């Protein structure tokens, strides 16, 4: 059936796949030799990425340095972009015009120039010849055209604006003016150095992102996507609004496989949206639930969106730390979405779908869950300590021993799973929908969990690099794809092993090709975003924007965050999430950190980057351009704009979280113990559920206006109890700067001393900021200050920084020679901020009592 948005007719499966292809892998589908060239180039790209990520080049030779690998990565990306994406809507889809062949070859050669002539280019640093300049110009133009085709005009336009600014610096008005650069300097900086196109962003795409996308594609080809969806439905489909709850869980699990929110919507939405409609959701609400859950797949650890890998480079922390900081907000966001679905089901008195057999009682479900958790914990301990014994015993052969044990576990699981037939979800368009049984469904694909465990183990326990972790997980997935079909056939007594072996190899090739085609847009986006980053580093426009933003925000950190959120949403209407993150974080992340410090709020850099990341993914939801909402509407037959507004309303919880963890970094588990982390998770989850109830206008019954307001205040108090406690009992008292030694004497070593300091910024402008100085060891306050690297010059009431030792805590706090300390904040004993939970919980209890009374009354009226 055709897609008719005016009449609300859903699209067919083929049309939905075309929609995903047009946005993710290219809308062109030629036949004959052209198709073989596209598939062959994609296959070569995947094999190249596996080669450079593996230890094999160090054993057999063929090691590529970062410049060479990035050049080949971009060359294959632009080559496939010109072949897979037509120039215009009216351009042919069934064959490739000659001009596109020419553009593909020229763009690939320009991108590969740094690889082909690496030695010659490195011999003339910052001194390009005419050939270099011509290649750089051709490469930039073809890259911008590839960007327009694959990602649309917005990112191309933004990059062109920054290039114009680079060349037109002397002619810019007021504070935007800069001295400018020569044509050769810009060409070298943008194309031949590692500052522009071939910079950090493309390096992350080459080293990390490709392998994770490939891992997801192989996992999907193996059948894990269908398995995750079936498991979610079997576990949750029978509850109130069950299909919607299953959609949330399935999309969270599918986030491991698909880095694209649109593909996630179409993959899971094809099953979930019709079932949600069947139990009472409107087409718009069904589509909105799918959109809200699919978009959040990019923030769900352990495999997050491509921007998470960029954070590793930009923030300078490990991927393990990024995942640790992102885990609690992401999990809370999904729990809150499940609760929102529950509230919608309660409002409309919806029911779940019937199961095959008797529904499992709640207590039995809880016992099974507890048993499962205990089993997983037991296995984790056994594996952890087992590997701990294997490594010292086996020595250099430990890797082979562990691989052998993993293969034994895999074969054992496949033999166990082969006892259960592969269960298919019922046709969503059939008159009666019945859910599969939980036991057989879960047990039919347990081996799919192994590669995910390998990935998490390498990332979290072995602390390998993201690229190497993804390589070993992908290598295991390749082994599974080749062997799972023959093993299932053998254990089930099927004789045609040859056909299953061939099918396994065919699925492997398809997965390698799919992974590469899914990477075209990401490779192009990171390269083009490099133009913007290169322009910022060459022109110094970041400092100009910092001054401009400070003027617009009046130095108010909250207004600054709002401006950043709005900018991310606006850019996200045209830019993919990764490019949006690169642009906004490059321009505004340092500004937010500085403004926060000036206002006395020490904001960790990772918190700012996660803030930008969250609002970057929100752009896929935000109307009127949210592409994920259009994809969901194409499945549901609903109105795409209305679907987008409902999805945005559901996603308010995701929009609230970034503001909260900026002001309460406990949510990111920064300097929080395990016990403290558990308490933070429980409290923050309760707060987010209360927030969801307030924004949805329904708790136990429909909210009255004042109840929604009180619920918002309760949620805020649970999130930030310190806000109210600081008003009741300030944590510090201001003292004169010449009392700094006495204040340090009263504090313990390691405790942070808060100082208001006057100094200068990077360009010599006056700046006043707050510094947090961790005190060093020592018996006296003077010793603690000296061991923290701080030497002072005291003249009456005036205190000046005489020295901040290199690589000391004082230097890390931003202290430097010549700065004047204006205020010393002496910490005072403050009641525990958690005391503010008491009045919040009392008010919550009163609201529960009132709403329970109204609910009983409503139920009695309905029964009568």
XYZ file of N, CA, C and O in Angstrom, residues 224-385:
648
model
N 19.536 -11.589 16.180
C 19.398 -11.089 17.545
C 18.312 -10.033 17.655
O 17.637 -9.940 18.682
N 18.147 -9.212 16.614
C 17.115 -8.173 16.666
C 15.731 -8.754 16.858
O 14.960 -8.310 17.723
N 15.414 -9.760 16.066
C 14.111 -10.417 16.189
C 13.968 -11.086 17.546
O 12.898 -11.060 18.164
N 15.066 -11.663 18.036
C 15.048 -12.330 19.348
C 14.755 -11.331 20.463
O 13.930 -11.590 21.341
N 15.418 -10.183 20.451
C 15.199 -9.184 21.491
C 13.749 -8.704 21.499
O 13.146 -8.492 22.556
N 13.192 -8.495 20.316
C 11.796 -8.038 20.231
C 10.860 -9.094 20.808
O 9.944 -8.784 21.592
N 11.084 -10.347 20.449
C 10.211 -11.416 20.938
C 10.307 -11.575 22.452
O 9.298 -11.780 23.128
N 11.528 -11.466 22.985
C 11.700 -11.584 24.437
C 10.955 -10.471 25.153
O 10.257 -10.698 26.158
N 11.088 -9.257 24.645
C 10.407 -8.121 25.278
C 8.901 -8.315 25.258
O 8.207 -8.049 26.261
N 8.358 -8.793 24.153
C 6.912 -8.999 24.072
C 6.451 -10.135 24.966
O 5.398 -10.047 25.604
N 7.216 -11.208 25.026
C 6.793 -12.336 25.850
C 6.788 -11.965 27.335
O 5.961 -12.449 28.099
N 7.711 -11.085 27.749
C 7.806 -10.707 29.160
C 6.795 -9.646 29.554
O 6.259 -9.668 30.665
N 6.510 -8.700 28.673
C 5.737 -7.520 29.059
C 4.415 -7.349 28.328
O 3.613 -6.506 28.716
N 4.190 -8.121 27.275
C 3.022 -7.859 26.425
C 1.684 -8.055 27.098
O 0.681 -7.501 26.644
N 1.626 -8.821 28.203
C 0.331 -9.104 28.827
C -0.050 -8.075 29.876
O -1.156 -8.125 30.414
N 0.847 -7.123 30.204
C 0.510 -6.091 31.187
C -0.343 -4.997 30.543
O -0.507 -4.960 29.321
N -0.847 -4.076 31.381
C -1.597 -2.929 30.859
C -0.718 -2.159 29.876
O 0.393 -1.759 30.198
N -1.259 -1.919 28.684
C -0.444 -1.243 27.683
C 0.821 -2.008 27.366
O 1.847 -1.423 26.990
N 0.762 -3.340 27.494
C 1.949 -4.179 27.376
C 2.756 -4.004 26.107
O 3.984 -3.915 26.172
N 2.123 -3.948 24.935
C 2.912 -3.751 23.714
C 3.758 -2.482 23.735
O 4.862 -2.463 23.214
N 3.231 -1.418 24.356
C 4.014 -0.182 24.443
C 5.201 -0.369 25.389
O 6.306 0.119 25.123
N 4.983 -1.063 26.514
C 6.094 -1.334 27.424
C 7.125 -2.236 26.752
O 8.335 -2.043 26.912
N 6.646 -3.206 25.987
C 7.557 -4.078 25.250
C 8.338 -3.283 24.209
O 9.517 -3.553 23.970
N 7.683 -2.290 23.594
C 8.364 -1.447 22.601
C 9.523 -0.698 23.233
O 10.601 -0.568 22.635
N 9.322 -0.208 24.449
C 10.384 0.527 25.138
C 11.571 -0.387 25.398
O 12.731 -0.040 25.108
N 11.305 -1.564 25.948
C 12.387 -2.502 26.277
C 13.062 -3.011 25.001
O 14.292 -3.097 24.919
N 12.253 -3.341 23.990
C 12.819 -3.841 22.735
C 13.701 -2.788 22.075
O 14.765 -3.108 21.535
N 13.274 -1.529 22.120
C 14.081 -0.469 21.511
C 15.369 -0.249 22.285
O 16.407 0.066 21.698
N 15.327 -0.399 23.604
C 16.557 -0.279 24.397
C 17.542 -1.378 24.009
O 18.739 -1.132 23.849
N 17.039 -2.605 23.824
C 17.916 -3.706 23.438
C 18.361 -3.570 21.988
O 19.499 -3.893 21.641
N 17.467 -3.072 21.128
C 17.819 -2.891 19.727
C 18.847 -1.782 19.571
O 19.552 -1.718 18.561
N 18.942 -0.890 20.567
C 19.970 0.140 20.531
C 21.368 -0.445 20.473
O 22.308 0.204 20.014
N 21.537 -1.700 20.942
C 22.819 -2.388 20.810
C 23.156 -2.657 19.351
O 24.312 -2.762 18.975
N 22.125 -2.779 18.528
C 22.288 -3.227 17.150
C 22.295 -2.058 16.186
O 23.101 -1.986 15.272
N 21.377 -1.118 16.376
C 21.198 -0.039 15.414
C 21.595 1.288 16.028
O 21.069 1.683 17.067
N 22.511 1.991 15.382
C 22.862 3.333 15.825
C 21.959 4.385 15.230
O 22.122 5.567 15.486
N 20.978 3.963 14.433
C 20.080 4.892 13.765
C 18.713 4.851 14.428
O 18.095 3.784 14.527
N 18.225 6.000 14.867
C 16.907 6.037 15.492
C 15.822 5.705 14.481
O 14.805 5.086 14.824
N 16.025 6.100 13.228
C 15.011 5.824 12.190
C 14.937 4.320 11.924
O 13.844 3.739 11.869
N 16.096 3.687 11.775
C 16.097 2.238 11.564
C 15.511 1.514 12.766
O 14.800 0.511 12.623
N 15.781 2.013 13.968
C 15.231 1.417 15.183
C 13.712 1.516 15.186
O 13.002 0.557 15.509
N 13.189 2.675 14.791
C 11.735 2.868 14.728
C 11.106 1.880 13.761
O 10.096 1.230 14.069
N 11.696 1.759 12.578
C 11.105 0.883 11.563
C 11.248 -0.584 11.948
O 10.322 -1.387 11.776
N 12.415 -0.952 12.508
C 12.662 -2.353 12.857
C 11.691 -2.839 13.925
O 10.995 -3.847 13.754
N 11.653 -2.147 15.058
C 10.771 -2.584 16.145
C 9.341 -2.103 15.947
O 8.398 -2.765 16.339
N 9.193 -0.917 15.324
C 7.856 -0.327 15.170
C 6.940 -1.121 14.277
O 5.713 -1.092 14.447
N 7.504 -1.841 13.310
C 6.669 -2.666 12.430
C 5.845 -3.656 13.234
O 4.697 -3.975 12.882
N 6.400 -4.158 14.356
C 5.672 -5.086 15.222
C 4.920 -4.368 16.330
O 3.781 -4.704 16.646
N 5.594 -3.371 16.943
C 5.046 -2.795 18.169
C 3.895 -1.832 17.918
O 2.921 -1.820 18.680
N 3.995 -1.007 16.884
C 2.988 0.036 16.678
C 1.601 -0.551 16.384
O 0.608 -0.136 17.006
N 1.465 -1.530 15.452
C 0.129 -2.106 15.259
C -0.440 -2.755 16.524
O -1.638 -2.688 16.779
N 0.430 -3.374 17.337
C -0.051 -4.012 18.566
C -0.465 -2.972 19.601
O -1.418 -3.172 20.347
N 0.266 -1.858 19.660
C -0.144 -0.777 20.561
C -1.511 -0.233 20.146
O -2.359 0.047 20.993
N -1.723 -0.080 18.868
C -3.021 0.396 18.383
C -4.120 -0.593 18.757
O -5.241 -0.199 19.095
N -3.791 -1.895 18.734
C -4.801 -2.906 19.016
C -5.301 -2.848 20.459
O -6.474 -3.113 20.730
N -4.407 -2.469 21.406
C -4.841 -2.430 22.810
C -5.378 -1.063 23.217
O -5.716 -0.856 24.388
N -5.462 -0.112 22.279
C -6.139 1.143 22.589
C -5.370 2.422 22.359
O -5.911 3.509 22.533
N -4.078 2.349 21.990
C -3.324 3.567 21.716
C -3.755 4.157 20.376
O -3.990 3.427 19.402
N -3.835 5.475 20.315
C -4.113 6.138 19.037
C -2.896 5.986 18.133
O -1.779 5.729 18.624
N -3.051 6.145 16.821
C -1.878 6.032 15.932
C -0.749 6.980 16.324
O 0.426 6.611 16.283
N -1.099 8.207 16.722
C -0.070 9.183 17.083
C 0.652 8.785 18.376
O 1.880 8.879 18.465
N -0.103 8.323 19.384
C 0.532 7.927 20.642
C 1.366 6.656 20.458
O 2.447 6.524 21.047
N 0.875 5.725 19.652
C 1.646 4.503 19.396
C 2.967 4.849 18.708
O 4.030 4.348 19.093
N 2.896 5.717 17.701
C 4.123 6.136 17.026
C 5.042 6.909 17.947
O 6.263 6.750 17.914
N 4.467 7.751 18.808
C 5.277 8.580 19.716
C 6.023 7.728 20.732
O 7.181 8.024 21.060
N 5.391 6.689 21.261
C 6.073 5.797 22.209
C 7.268 5.143 21.531
O 8.372 5.066 22.099
N 7.071 4.682 20.311
C 8.160 4.041 19.580
C 9.295 5.020 19.297
O 10.476 4.694 19.432
N 8.933 6.241 18.923
C 9.961 7.259 18.653
C 10.750 7.576 19.914
O 11.983 7.591 19.912
N 10.046 7.836 21.014
C 10.710 8.217 22.266
C 11.664 7.125 22.740
O 12.760 7.415 23.238
N 11.250 5.870 22.597
C 12.110 4.775 23.055
C 13.247 4.501 22.077
O 14.375 4.211 22.496
N 12.996 4.626 20.776
C 14.041 4.344 19.783
C 15.141 5.391 19.811
O 16.330 5.071 19.715
N 14.756 6.652 19.951
C 15.751 7.719 19.974
C 16.670 7.571 21.181
O 17.873 7.820 21.106
N 16.095 7.142 22.306
C 16.904 6.982 23.523
C 17.872 5.812 23.442
O 18.724 5.647 24.319
N 17.731 4.980 22.392
C 18.675 3.877 22.227
C 20.106 4.357 22.115
O 21.047 3.639 22.468
N 20.302 5.611 21.644
C 21.657 6.141 21.470
C 22.325 6.528 22.792
O 23.537 6.733 22.824
N 21.534 6.670 23.862
C 22.137 7.057 25.145
C 22.251 5.879 26.089
O 22.692 6.031 27.226
N 21.884 4.688 25.627
C 21.863 3.523 26.521
C 23.190 2.778 26.464
O 23.542 2.212 25.433
N 23.979 2.782 27.548
C 25.206 1.986 27.578
C 24.868 0.500 27.504
O 23.730 0.114 27.786
N 25.799 -0.381 27.160
C 27.215 -0.092 26.950
C 27.566 0.407 25.555
O 28.665 0.887 25.329
N 26.665 0.241 24.564
C 26.958 0.700 23.207
C 26.097 1.915 22.933
O 24.902 1.804 22.665
N 26.700 3.092 23.010
C 25.974 4.339 22.815
C 26.185 4.824 21.385
O 26.817 4.166 20.574
N 25.646 5.982 21.079
C 25.809 6.544 19.747
C 27.253 6.921 19.458
O 28.124 6.901 20.341
N 27.505 7.282 18.197
C 28.877 7.592 17.790
C 29.469 8.730 18.602
O 30.675 8.769 18.851
N 28.614 9.667 19.053
C 29.126 10.818 19.802
C 29.798 10.393 21.102
O 30.704 11.083 21.595
N 29.368 9.269 21.677
C 29.974 8.817 22.936
C 31.458 8.512 22.749
O 32.270 8.763 23.641
N 31.822 7.990 21.579
C 33.235 7.691 21.324
C 34.035 8.973 21.100
O 35.225 9.035 21.396
N 33.373 9.991 20.563
C 34.034 11.284 20.425
C 34.323 11.904 21.793
O 35.328 12.596 21.975
N 33.442 11.653 22.761
C 33.676 12.170 24.113
C 34.990 11.644 24.691
O 35.675 12.339 25.440
N 35.320 10.412 24.352
C 36.563 9.831 24.848
C 37.738 10.725 24.467
O 38.640 10.984 25.275
N 37.740 11.217 23.219
C 38.834 12.050 22.740
C 38.711 13.490 23.229
O 39.696 14.109 23.641
N 37.490 14.041 23.170
C 37.312 15.458 23.503
C 37.456 15.730 25.006
O 37.990 16.755 25.397
N 36.967 14.808 25.834
C 37.013 15.023 27.282
C 38.292 14.469 27.877
O 38.752 14.912 28.932
N 38.900 13.499 27.188
C 40.155 12.939 27.679
C 39.980 11.912 28.766
O 40.813 11.797 29.669
N 38.874 11.143 28.703
C 38.649 10.063 29.671
C 38.415 8.776 28.900
O 38.230 8.785 27.679
N 38.436 7.646 29.611
C 38.240 6.358 28.947
C 36.765 6.131 28.626
O 35.875 6.766 29.208
N 36.525 5.194 27.693
C 35.141 4.866 27.347
C 34.411 4.265 28.544
O 33.212 4.473 28.727
N 35.139 3.534 29.379
C 34.546 2.975 30.591
C 33.978 4.090 31.469
O 32.878 3.972 32.017
N 34.727 5.191 31.593
C 34.246 6.312 32.405
C 33.035 6.984 31.763
O 32.097 7.388 32.456
N 33.035 7.109 30.426
C 31.878 7.688 29.743
C 30.630 6.854 30.018
O 29.559 7.379 30.345
N 30.766 5.530 29.890
C 29.637 4.635 30.134
C 29.179 4.731 31.588
O 27.976 4.757 31.882
N 30.136 4.800 32.498
C 29.792 4.906 33.927
C 28.979 6.168 34.193
O 27.957 6.129 34.893
N 29.426 7.281 33.649
C 28.733 8.548 33.878
C 27.362 8.571 33.211
O 26.430 9.196 33.725
N 27.213 7.894 32.081
C 25.963 7.968 31.323
C 24.931 6.941 31.759
O 23.755 7.050 31.388
N 25.337 5.963 32.561
C 24.469 4.820 32.830
C 23.201 5.196 33.593
O 22.089 4.862 33.170
N 23.348 5.888 34.724
C 22.184 6.176 35.571
C 21.152 7.047 34.855
O 19.963 6.704 34.841
N 21.538 8.175 34.216
C 20.520 8.966 33.506
C 19.801 8.180 32.406
O 18.587 8.316 32.240
N 20.546 7.344 31.664
C 19.921 6.582 30.583
C 18.915 5.575 31.130
O 17.798 5.444 30.614
N 19.310 4.863 32.173
C 18.412 3.861 32.757
C 17.175 4.529 33.355
O 16.046 4.042 33.186
N 17.363 5.646 34.032
C 16.234 6.378 34.608
C 15.284 6.826 33.506
O 14.056 6.758 33.650
N 15.842 7.291 32.391
C 15.016 7.767 31.286
C 14.123 6.658 30.746
O 12.935 6.871 30.481
N 14.680 5.442 30.605
C 13.876 4.321 30.099
C 12.835 3.874 31.117
O 11.697 3.547 30.761
N 13.202 3.830 32.389
C 12.232 3.453 33.423
C 11.068 4.442 33.427
O 9.892 4.056 33.525
N 11.397 5.736 33.295
C 10.352 6.757 33.277
C 9.448 6.604 32.064
O 8.225 6.818 32.157
N 10.017 6.210 30.917
C 9.176 6.029 29.725
C 8.229 4.845 29.901
O 7.062 4.902 29.489
N 8.706 3.756 30.508
C 7.813 2.631 30.812
C 6.679 3.099 31.722
O 5.511 2.727 31.546
N 7.006 3.945 32.686
C 5.989 4.454 33.611
C 4.997 5.374 32.886
O 3.791 5.337 33.156
N 5.493 6.188 31.958
C 4.596 7.041 31.164
C 3.613 6.183 30.378
O 2.413 6.478 30.299
N 4.125 5.110 29.789
C 3.242 4.184 29.059
C 2.200 3.599 30.006
O 1.019 3.473 29.659
N 2.629 3.245 31.215
C 1.695 2.699 32.200
C 0.605 3.723 32.540
O -0.583 3.371 32.654
N 1.002 4.988 32.699
C 0.016 6.031 33.006
C -0.972 6.196 31.862
O -2.179 6.383 32.093
N -0.479 6.145 30.626
C -1.383 6.245 29.466
C -2.368 5.078 29.467
O -3.560 5.249 29.155
N -1.877 3.883 29.816
C -2.754 2.721 29.868
C -3.781 2.854 30.984
O -4.947 2.458 30.838
N -3.365 3.406 32.112
C -4.286 3.621 33.227
C -5.366 4.630 32.865
O -6.552 4.448 33.191
N -4.970 5.703 32.179
C -5.940 6.730 31.782
C -7.056 6.118 30.944
O -8.236 6.422 31.138
N -6.660 5.277 29.983
C -7.638 4.721 29.037
C -8.148 3.343 29.447
O -8.892 2.710 28.695
N -7.730 2.851 30.638
C -8.140 1.531 31.124
C -7.826 0.450 30.092
O -8.657 -0.391 29.757
N -6.595 0.479 29.561
C -6.202 -0.494 28.541
C -5.852 -1.826 29.196
O -5.549 -1.906 30.378
N -5.864 -2.863 28.378
C -5.469 -4.196 28.810
C -4.307 -4.669 27.951
O -3.973 -4.049 26.942
N -3.689 -5.764 28.350
C -2.588 -6.320 27.576
C -3.083 -7.301 26.534
O -4.289 -7.447 26.294
N -2.149 -7.991 25.900
C -2.478 -8.999 24.893
C -2.479 -10.383 25.535
O -1.744 -10.632 26.485
N -3.272 -11.307 25.011
C -3.312 -12.655 25.604
C -2.043 -13.439 25.322
O -1.437 -13.308 24.274
N -1.660 -14.245 26.305
C -0.520 -15.136 26.150
C -0.971 -16.515 25.742
O -2.136 -16.868 25.905
N -0.032 -17.314 25.258
C -0.294 -18.724 25.062
C -0.128 -19.415 26.399
O 0.947 -19.406 26.983
N -1.175 -19.981 26.920
C -1.126 -20.581 28.232
C -1.518 -19.571 29.291
O -1.808 -18.418 29.011
N -1.519 -20.005 30.538
C -1.934 -19.143 31.646
C -0.865 -18.096 31.909
O 0.322 -18.392 31.862
N -1.293 -16.872 32.202
C -0.312 -15.829 32.536
C 0.472 -16.206 33.792
O -0.054 -16.788 34.734
N 1.743 -15.846 33.816
C 2.590 -16.126 34.971
C 2.212 -15.213 36.115
O 2.163 -13.999 35.942
N 1.971 -15.712 37.323
C 1.664 -14.833 38.460
C 2.831 -13.904 38.762
O 3.988 -14.227 38.497
N 2.491 -12.756 39.335
C 3.505 -11.751 39.610
C 4.594 -12.295 40.537
O 5.788 -12.078 40.311
N 4.185 -13.020 41.574
C 5.185 -13.527 42.520
C 6.140 -14.505 41.848
O 7.346 -14.467 42.086
N 5.581 -15.346 40.957
C 6.434 -16.285 40.240
C 7.420 -15.536 39.343
O 8.598 -15.899 39.240
N 6.926 -14.469 38.733
C 7.785 -13.663 37.872
C 8.924 -13.047 38.688
O 10.084 -13.041 38.272
N 8.589 -12.534 39.881
C 9.612 -11.923 40.722
C 10.626 -12.957 41.194
O 11.833 -12.682 41.242
N 10.141 -14.151 41.538
C 11.054 -15.215 41.974
C 11.992 -15.610 40.830
O 13.203 -15.768 41.012
N 11.418 -15.734 39.601
C 12.243 -16.078 38.443
C 13.277 -14.991 38.170
O 14.427 -15.267 37.830
N 12.854 -13.736 38.325
C 13.775 -12.625 38.105
C 14.916 -12.665 39.119
O 16.093 -12.498 38.765
N 14.560 -12.880 40.397
C 15.581 -12.949 41.442
C 16.541 -14.112 41.185
O 17.759 -13.984 41.350
N 15.967 -15.247 40.752
C 16.806 -16.405 40.445
C 17.748 -16.090 39.284
O 18.928 -16.449 39.309
N 17.206 -15.410 38.259
C 18.028 -15.043 37.108
C 19.164 -14.123 37.491
O 20.315 -14.299 37.049
N 18.864 -13.133 38.338
C 19.904 -12.206 38.784
C 20.970 -12.949 39.579
O 22.179 -12.736 39.395
N 20.521 -13.838 40.489
C 21.477 -14.615 41.284
C 22.349 -15.492 40.390
O 23.562 -15.620 40.604
N 21.725 -16.076 39.337
C 22.478 -16.938 38.422
C 23.528 -16.137 37.659
O 24.683 -16.553 37.535
N 23.112 -14.951 37.166
C 24.048 -14.103 36.425
C 25.202 -13.667 37.325
O 26.370 -13.681 36.916
N 24.868 -13.266 38.568
C 25.921 -12.860 39.511
C 26.878 -14.008 39.793
O 28.105 -13.836 39.830
N 26.304 -15.216 39.992
C 27.147 -16.375 40.244
C 28.068 -16.684 39.078
O 29.260 -16.954 39.258
N 27.502 -16.628 37.853
C 28.317 -16.881 36.670
C 29.397 -15.813 36.507
O 30.534 -16.105 36.136
N 29.033 -14.556 36.817
C 30.003 -13.464 36.686
C 31.177 -13.672 37.638
O 32.338 -13.503 37.265
N 30.851 -14.054 38.878
C 31.917 -14.291 39.851
C 32.789 -15.470 39.413
O 34.026 -15.414 39.477
N 32.127 -16.535 38.923
C 32.884 -17.712 38.488
C 33.802 -17.367 37.312
O 34.973 -17.762 37.283
N 33.256 -16.612 36.342
C 34.066 -16.240 35.182
C 35.211 -15.321 35.594
O 36.359 -15.479 35.171
N 34.893 -14.347 36.465
C 35.909 -13.367 36.866
C 37.085 -14.052 37.558
O 38.244 -13.872 37.191
N 36.746 -14.868 38.568
C 37.821 -15.518 39.309
C 38.429 -16.666 38.506
O 39.606 -16.996 38.668
